[in-house]
């Protein structure tokens, strides 16, 4: 969004004839204030859900329902989605989005489609498969990208003496896209916020810890030791050690794998030795 904060908005009086400029200035001020509140005070990113998974047996990519805030400060929300097809995606002619540009050319993007999507005449739609999603190289591996497409759609021109339908509407469409890791790096370079040098981090597992639950009727809500024991048990649910080095539910195995992914940054600190190696 614009880095210039609007500091004025129009005020109105009785019987005043309003212009489109005045109304649009007021709408722009309120819109920017709302989005700045989300970005600066709440934060951007995923608030809940929106987890992705690809089933290589059914060749189906799923995204769970969830919500979040885009980098432009817009609120997005979607239900559970399942996709089995994809097509090439190009920004609408009226929409400019610099992060998607590699010089004068848009990076390659694909839009995910449901199984019931019927292509229009001449449109090329391909079925999802593991080879396409996983890519042939690390940089060719695909990443899910949620993009809120904003397009201004003008209404019909005046017919005769009636101009009730002039103006237009801003329409928002949440596009579920795929982008390669290499092209995602280009997008992130254009935003100046992230780096994808260590792509192995995307393969690290999620460690799930049990949430401590409390009941006013039970001792863990009244007794200090029972209270602390509940937190200890929750921490112990993820802190365990396995004799199987491939067990990625083991905290130490996951930390060991983290060192492997980020070894170029950590090897001097730990004298080229993985501190989580044990026998």
Short mmCIF file of C-alpha atoms in Angstrom, two decimals:
data_model
loop_
_atom_site.label_atom_id
_atom_site.label_comp_id
_atom_site.label_asym_id
_atom_site.label_seq_id
_atom_site.Cartn_x
_atom_site.Cartn_y
_atom_site.Cartn_z
CA UNK A 1 0.00 0.00 0.00
CA UNK A 2 1.03 3.62 -0.32
CA UNK A 3 3.73 4.68 2.14
CA UNK A 4 2.22 8.19 2.27
CA UNK A 5 -0.31 8.51 5.08
CA UNK A 6 -3.32 10.60 4.15
CA UNK A 7 -3.70 13.45 6.64
CA UNK A 8 -6.86 15.16 5.37
CA UNK A 9 -10.36 14.23 4.34
CA UNK A 10 -13.28 16.37 3.17
CA UNK A 11 -16.02 17.62 5.47
CA UNK A 12 -19.58 18.21 4.29
CA UNK A 13 -22.29 20.78 4.96
CA UNK A 14 -26.07 20.82 4.58
CA UNK A 15 -27.31 21.12 0.99
CA UNK A 16 -23.79 20.78 -0.39
CA UNK A 17 -23.42 19.30 -3.85
CA UNK A 18 -20.85 16.52 -3.55
CA UNK A 19 -18.38 15.62 -6.26
CA UNK A 20 -16.94 12.21 -6.99
CA UNK A 21 -13.52 13.52 -5.95
CA UNK A 22 -14.75 14.46 -2.48
CA UNK A 23 -16.47 11.11 -1.93
CA UNK A 24 -13.49 9.16 -3.23
CA UNK A 25 -11.11 11.12 -0.99
CA UNK A 26 -13.22 10.25 2.05
CA UNK A 27 -13.38 6.58 1.03
CA UNK A 28 -9.59 6.51 0.45
CA UNK A 29 -8.89 8.03 3.88
CA UNK A 30 -11.13 5.55 5.72
CA UNK A 31 -9.79 2.62 3.69
CA UNK A 32 -6.18 3.53 4.43
CA UNK A 33 -6.86 4.04 8.13
CA UNK A 34 -8.49 0.62 8.37
CA UNK A 35 -5.66 -1.14 6.55
CA UNK A 36 -2.95 0.69 8.48
CA UNK A 37 -4.63 -0.38 11.72
CA UNK A 38 -4.36 -4.01 10.64
CA UNK A 39 -0.79 -3.75 9.36
CA UNK A 40 0.76 -1.58 12.08
CA UNK A 41 -1.25 -2.61 15.15
CA UNK A 42 -2.39 -6.18 14.43
CA UNK A 43 0.18 -7.48 11.95
CA UNK A 44 0.12 -9.20 8.58
CA UNK A 45 0.13 -12.91 7.79
CA UNK A 46 -1.94 -15.96 8.64
CA UNK A 47 -4.15 -15.63 11.71
CA UNK A 48 -5.48 -19.19 11.66
CA UNK A 49 -5.84 -22.16 9.33
CA UNK A 50 -4.79 -21.88 5.66
CA UNK A 51 -2.64 -25.02 5.91
CA UNK A 52 -1.74 -26.74 2.66
CA UNK A 53 -1.28 -30.40 1.84
CA UNK A 54 -0.74 -32.32 -1.38
CA UNK A 55 -2.00 -35.90 -1.66
CA UNK A 56 0.18 -37.64 -4.24
CA UNK A 57 -2.27 -40.56 -4.43
CA UNK A 58 -5.31 -38.53 -5.47
CA UNK A 59 -3.25 -35.63 -6.88
CA UNK A 60 -5.30 -33.23 -4.81
CA UNK A 61 -3.98 -30.08 -3.17
CA UNK A 62 -6.01 -28.93 -0.18
CA UNK A 63 -6.05 -25.65 1.73
CA UNK A 64 -7.84 -25.62 5.07
CA UNK A 65 -10.25 -22.84 5.96
CA UNK A 66 -8.75 -19.86 7.70
CA UNK A 67 -8.14 -16.14 7.70
CA UNK A 68 -5.31 -13.67 7.52
CA UNK A 69 -4.18 -10.16 6.63
CA UNK A 70 -2.47 -9.45 3.31
CA UNK A 71 0.65 -7.34 2.86
CA UNK A 72 -1.67 -4.54 1.67
CA UNK A 73 -3.72 -4.70 4.87
CA UNK A 74 -6.80 -6.44 3.48
CA UNK A 75 -8.62 -9.08 5.51
CA UNK A 76 -9.00 -12.43 3.72
CA UNK A 77 -11.04 -15.47 4.69
CA UNK A 78 -11.81 -18.76 2.98
CA UNK A 79 -13.31 -22.14 3.74
CA UNK A 80 -11.77 -25.54 3.04
CA UNK A 81 -10.65 -25.87 -0.59
CA UNK A 82 -9.58 -28.86 -2.71
CA UNK A 83 -7.89 -28.47 -6.10
CA UNK A 84 -7.06 -30.98 -8.82
CA UNK A 85 -6.29 -28.68 -11.76
CA UNK A 86 -4.35 -25.55 -12.61
CA UNK A 87 -4.00 -22.95 -15.34
CA UNK A 88 -1.60 -20.14 -16.13
CA UNK A 89 -2.33 -16.89 -14.27
CA UNK A 90 -1.64 -13.39 -15.55
CA UNK A 91 -2.48 -10.15 -13.80
CA UNK A 92 -5.50 -8.34 -15.25
CA UNK A 93 -4.55 -5.58 -17.68
CA UNK A 94 -5.88 -2.91 -15.31
CA UNK A 95 -3.96 -4.20 -12.27
CA UNK A 96 -0.35 -3.35 -11.51
CA UNK A 97 1.46 -5.34 -8.81
CA UNK A 98 5.25 -4.63 -8.85
CA UNK A 99 6.28 -7.58 -6.60
CA UNK A 100 5.14 -9.97 -9.36
CA UNK A 101 7.42 -8.35 -11.93
CA UNK A 102 10.86 -9.60 -12.91
CA UNK A 103 12.05 -6.59 -14.84
CA UNK A 104 9.37 -5.97 -17.45
CA UNK A 105 8.08 -9.56 -17.34
CA UNK A 106 5.68 -11.13 -14.84
CA UNK A 107 7.00 -14.17 -12.98
CA UNK A 108 5.34 -17.45 -13.89
CA UNK A 109 2.23 -18.11 -11.83
CA UNK A 110 -0.45 -20.81 -11.92
CA UNK A 111 -3.96 -20.61 -10.52
CA UNK A 112 -5.37 -23.62 -8.65
CA UNK A 113 -8.77 -24.88 -9.85
CA UNK A 114 -11.41 -27.17 -8.37
CA UNK A 115 -12.31 -30.45 -10.01
CA UNK A 116 -15.65 -29.06 -11.21
CA UNK A 117 -14.07 -26.14 -13.06
CA UNK A 118 -14.95 -26.19 -16.75
CA UNK A 119 -12.47 -24.37 -19.02
CA UNK A 120 -13.72 -21.88 -21.57
CA UNK A 121 -13.05 -22.42 -25.24
CA UNK A 122 -9.32 -22.27 -25.99
CA UNK A 123 -8.27 -22.24 -22.34
CA UNK A 124 -5.51 -24.65 -21.32
CA UNK A 125 -6.14 -26.44 -18.01
CA UNK A 126 -3.77 -29.13 -16.72
CA UNK A 127 -4.28 -31.77 -14.01
CA UNK A 128 -2.17 -31.50 -10.86
CA UNK A 129 0.43 -34.21 -10.31
CA UNK A 130 3.36 -34.84 -8.00
CA UNK A 131 6.00 -34.12 -10.65
CA UNK A 132 4.62 -30.64 -11.30
CA UNK A 133 4.09 -29.73 -7.64
CA UNK A 134 7.40 -31.13 -6.39
CA UNK A 135 9.38 -29.82 -9.37
CA UNK A 136 12.49 -31.25 -10.93
CA UNK A 137 14.89 -29.16 -8.80
CA UNK A 138 14.76 -27.46 -5.40
CA UNK A 139 14.14 -24.11 -7.08
CA UNK A 140 11.35 -25.58 -9.23
CA UNK A 141 9.37 -26.81 -6.23
CA UNK A 142 5.97 -25.11 -6.03
CA UNK A 143 4.73 -22.97 -3.14
CA UNK A 144 1.12 -21.93 -2.48
CA UNK A 145 0.59 -18.18 -2.70
CA UNK A 146 -2.66 -16.44 -1.75
CA UNK A 147 -3.20 -13.25 -3.74
CA UNK A 148 -6.11 -10.87 -3.26
CA UNK A 149 -6.84 -9.53 -6.72
CA UNK A 150 -8.44 -6.06 -6.70
CA UNK A 151 -10.00 -4.87 -9.95
CA UNK A 152 -12.11 -1.79 -10.65
CA UNK A 153 -15.08 -2.74 -12.83
CA UNK A 154 -16.77 0.28 -14.45
CA UNK A 155 -20.53 0.28 -14.79
CA UNK A 156 -22.30 0.84 -18.13
CA UNK A 157 -22.19 4.31 -19.64
CA UNK A 158 -25.14 6.67 -19.36
CA UNK A 159 -28.16 5.57 -21.36
CA UNK A 160 -30.16 8.49 -22.67
CA UNK A 161 -30.47 11.05 -19.86
CA UNK A 162 -29.98 8.56 -17.01
CA UNK A 163 -26.53 8.36 -15.47
CA UNK A 164 -27.48 6.27 -12.43
CA UNK A 165 -25.21 3.43 -13.53
CA UNK A 166 -22.00 5.40 -14.03
CA UNK A 167 -19.04 4.88 -11.77
CA UNK A 168 -17.98 1.34 -10.92
CA UNK A 169 -17.15 -1.22 -8.27
CA UNK A 170 -13.93 -2.46 -6.74
CA UNK A 171 -14.14 -6.25 -6.83
CA UNK A 172 -11.90 -8.51 -4.73
CA UNK A 173 -11.07 -12.10 -5.70
CA UNK A 174 -8.87 -14.36 -3.57
CA UNK A 175 -6.66 -16.21 -6.03
CA UNK A 176 -5.02 -19.43 -4.87
CA UNK A 177 -1.78 -19.53 -6.84
CA UNK A 178 1.30 -21.68 -7.23
CA UNK A 179 4.75 -20.23 -7.75
CA UNK A 180 8.17 -21.86 -7.93
CA UNK A 181 10.65 -21.31 -5.10
CA UNK A 182 12.95 -19.43 -7.50
CA UNK A 183 10.20 -17.08 -8.65
CA UNK A 184 8.99 -16.65 -5.07
CA UNK A 185 12.47 -15.42 -4.22
CA UNK A 186 12.09 -12.78 -6.93
CA UNK A 187 8.77 -11.70 -5.43
CA UNK A 188 10.29 -11.50 -1.95
CA UNK A 189 13.31 -9.61 -3.28
CA UNK A 190 10.88 -7.04 -4.66
CA UNK A 191 9.39 -6.60 -1.20
CA UNK A 192 12.77 -6.59 0.54
CA UNK A 193 11.53 -8.60 3.53
CA UNK A 194 12.51 -12.26 3.17
CA UNK A 195 15.10 -14.64 1.83
CA UNK A 196 14.78 -18.17 0.48
CA UNK A 197 18.43 -19.20 0.58
CA UNK A 198 17.71 -22.08 2.95
CA UNK A 199 14.86 -23.80 1.13
CA UNK A 200 15.19 -26.91 3.33
CA UNK A 201 13.32 -25.01 6.05
CA UNK A 202 10.09 -25.67 4.15
CA UNK A 203 10.52 -29.40 4.75
CA UNK A 204 10.97 -29.11 8.52
CA UNK A 205 8.07 -30.66 10.43
CA UNK A 206 5.67 -28.91 12.73
CA UNK A 207 6.06 -29.83 16.39
CA UNK A 208 2.71 -29.86 18.13
CA UNK A 209 2.55 -29.24 21.86
CA UNK A 210 -0.51 -30.04 23.95
CA UNK A 211 -2.29 -26.95 25.23
CA UNK A 212 -2.70 -26.84 29.02
CA UNK A 213 -6.38 -26.87 29.90
CA UNK A 214 -7.79 -25.70 33.20
CA UNK A 215 -11.08 -26.31 34.96
CA UNK A 216 -12.18 -24.21 37.96
CA UNK A 217 -13.44 -27.40 39.58
CA UNK A 218 -10.06 -29.15 39.39
CA UNK A 219 -6.96 -28.69 41.50
CA UNK A 220 -4.88 -27.36 38.59
CA UNK A 221 -6.82 -24.11 38.87
CA UNK A 222 -6.37 -23.76 42.63
CA UNK A 223 -3.08 -25.40 43.57
CA UNK A 224 0.26 -23.99 42.43
CA UNK A 225 1.96 -27.37 42.06
CA UNK A 226 -0.91 -28.89 40.09
CA UNK A 227 -1.00 -25.73 37.98
CA UNK A 228 2.71 -25.94 37.14
CA UNK A 229 2.50 -29.69 36.56
CA UNK A 230 -0.08 -29.10 33.83
CA UNK A 231 2.36 -26.82 32.01
CA UNK A 232 5.19 -29.30 32.58
CA UNK A 233 3.15 -32.11 31.04
CA UNK A 234 2.34 -29.95 28.03
CA UNK A 235 6.02 -29.19 27.48
CA UNK A 236 6.92 -32.86 27.97
CA UNK A 237 4.50 -33.81 25.20
CA UNK A 238 6.95 -32.37 22.66
CA UNK A 239 10.18 -32.87 24.62
CA UNK A 240 11.06 -36.49 24.05
CA UNK A 241 13.99 -38.42 22.67
CA UNK A 242 13.81 -41.33 20.27
CA UNK A 243 16.45 -43.88 19.36
CA UNK A 244 15.27 -43.63 15.75
CA UNK A 245 17.10 -40.71 14.06
CA UNK A 246 14.32 -40.53 11.43
CA UNK A 247 11.60 -39.94 14.01
CA UNK A 248 10.65 -36.33 13.33
CA UNK A 249 8.31 -36.20 16.30
CA UNK A 250 11.46 -36.22 18.42
CA UNK A 251 12.42 -32.69 19.45
CA UNK A 252 16.15 -33.42 19.24
CA UNK A 253 15.86 -34.95 15.78
CA UNK A 254 14.04 -31.87 14.57
CA UNK A 255 16.62 -29.55 16.13
CA UNK A 256 19.35 -31.67 14.57
CA UNK A 257 17.69 -31.26 11.18
CA UNK A 258 17.41 -27.50 11.78
CA UNK A 259 21.17 -27.37 12.22
CA UNK A 260 21.65 -29.25 8.93
CA UNK A 261 19.40 -26.76 7.08
CA UNK A 262 21.12 -23.69 8.54
CA UNK A 263 24.62 -25.15 8.83
CA UNK A 264 26.28 -22.39 6.74
CA UNK A 265 25.20 -19.90 9.40
CA UNK A 266 25.90 -22.07 12.44
CA UNK A 267 29.02 -24.08 11.63
CA UNK A 268 31.48 -21.45 12.91
CA UNK A 269 29.52 -21.00 16.14
CA UNK A 270 29.49 -24.75 16.87
CA UNK A 271 32.93 -25.63 15.44
CA UNK A 272 31.42 -27.60 12.53
CA UNK A 273 29.69 -29.95 14.97
CA UNK A 274 25.94 -30.46 15.18
CA UNK A 275 25.22 -29.86 18.90
CA UNK A 276 22.15 -32.10 18.75
CA UNK A 277 24.00 -35.21 17.59
CA UNK A 278 23.87 -37.94 20.21
CA UNK A 279 24.31 -41.70 20.30
#
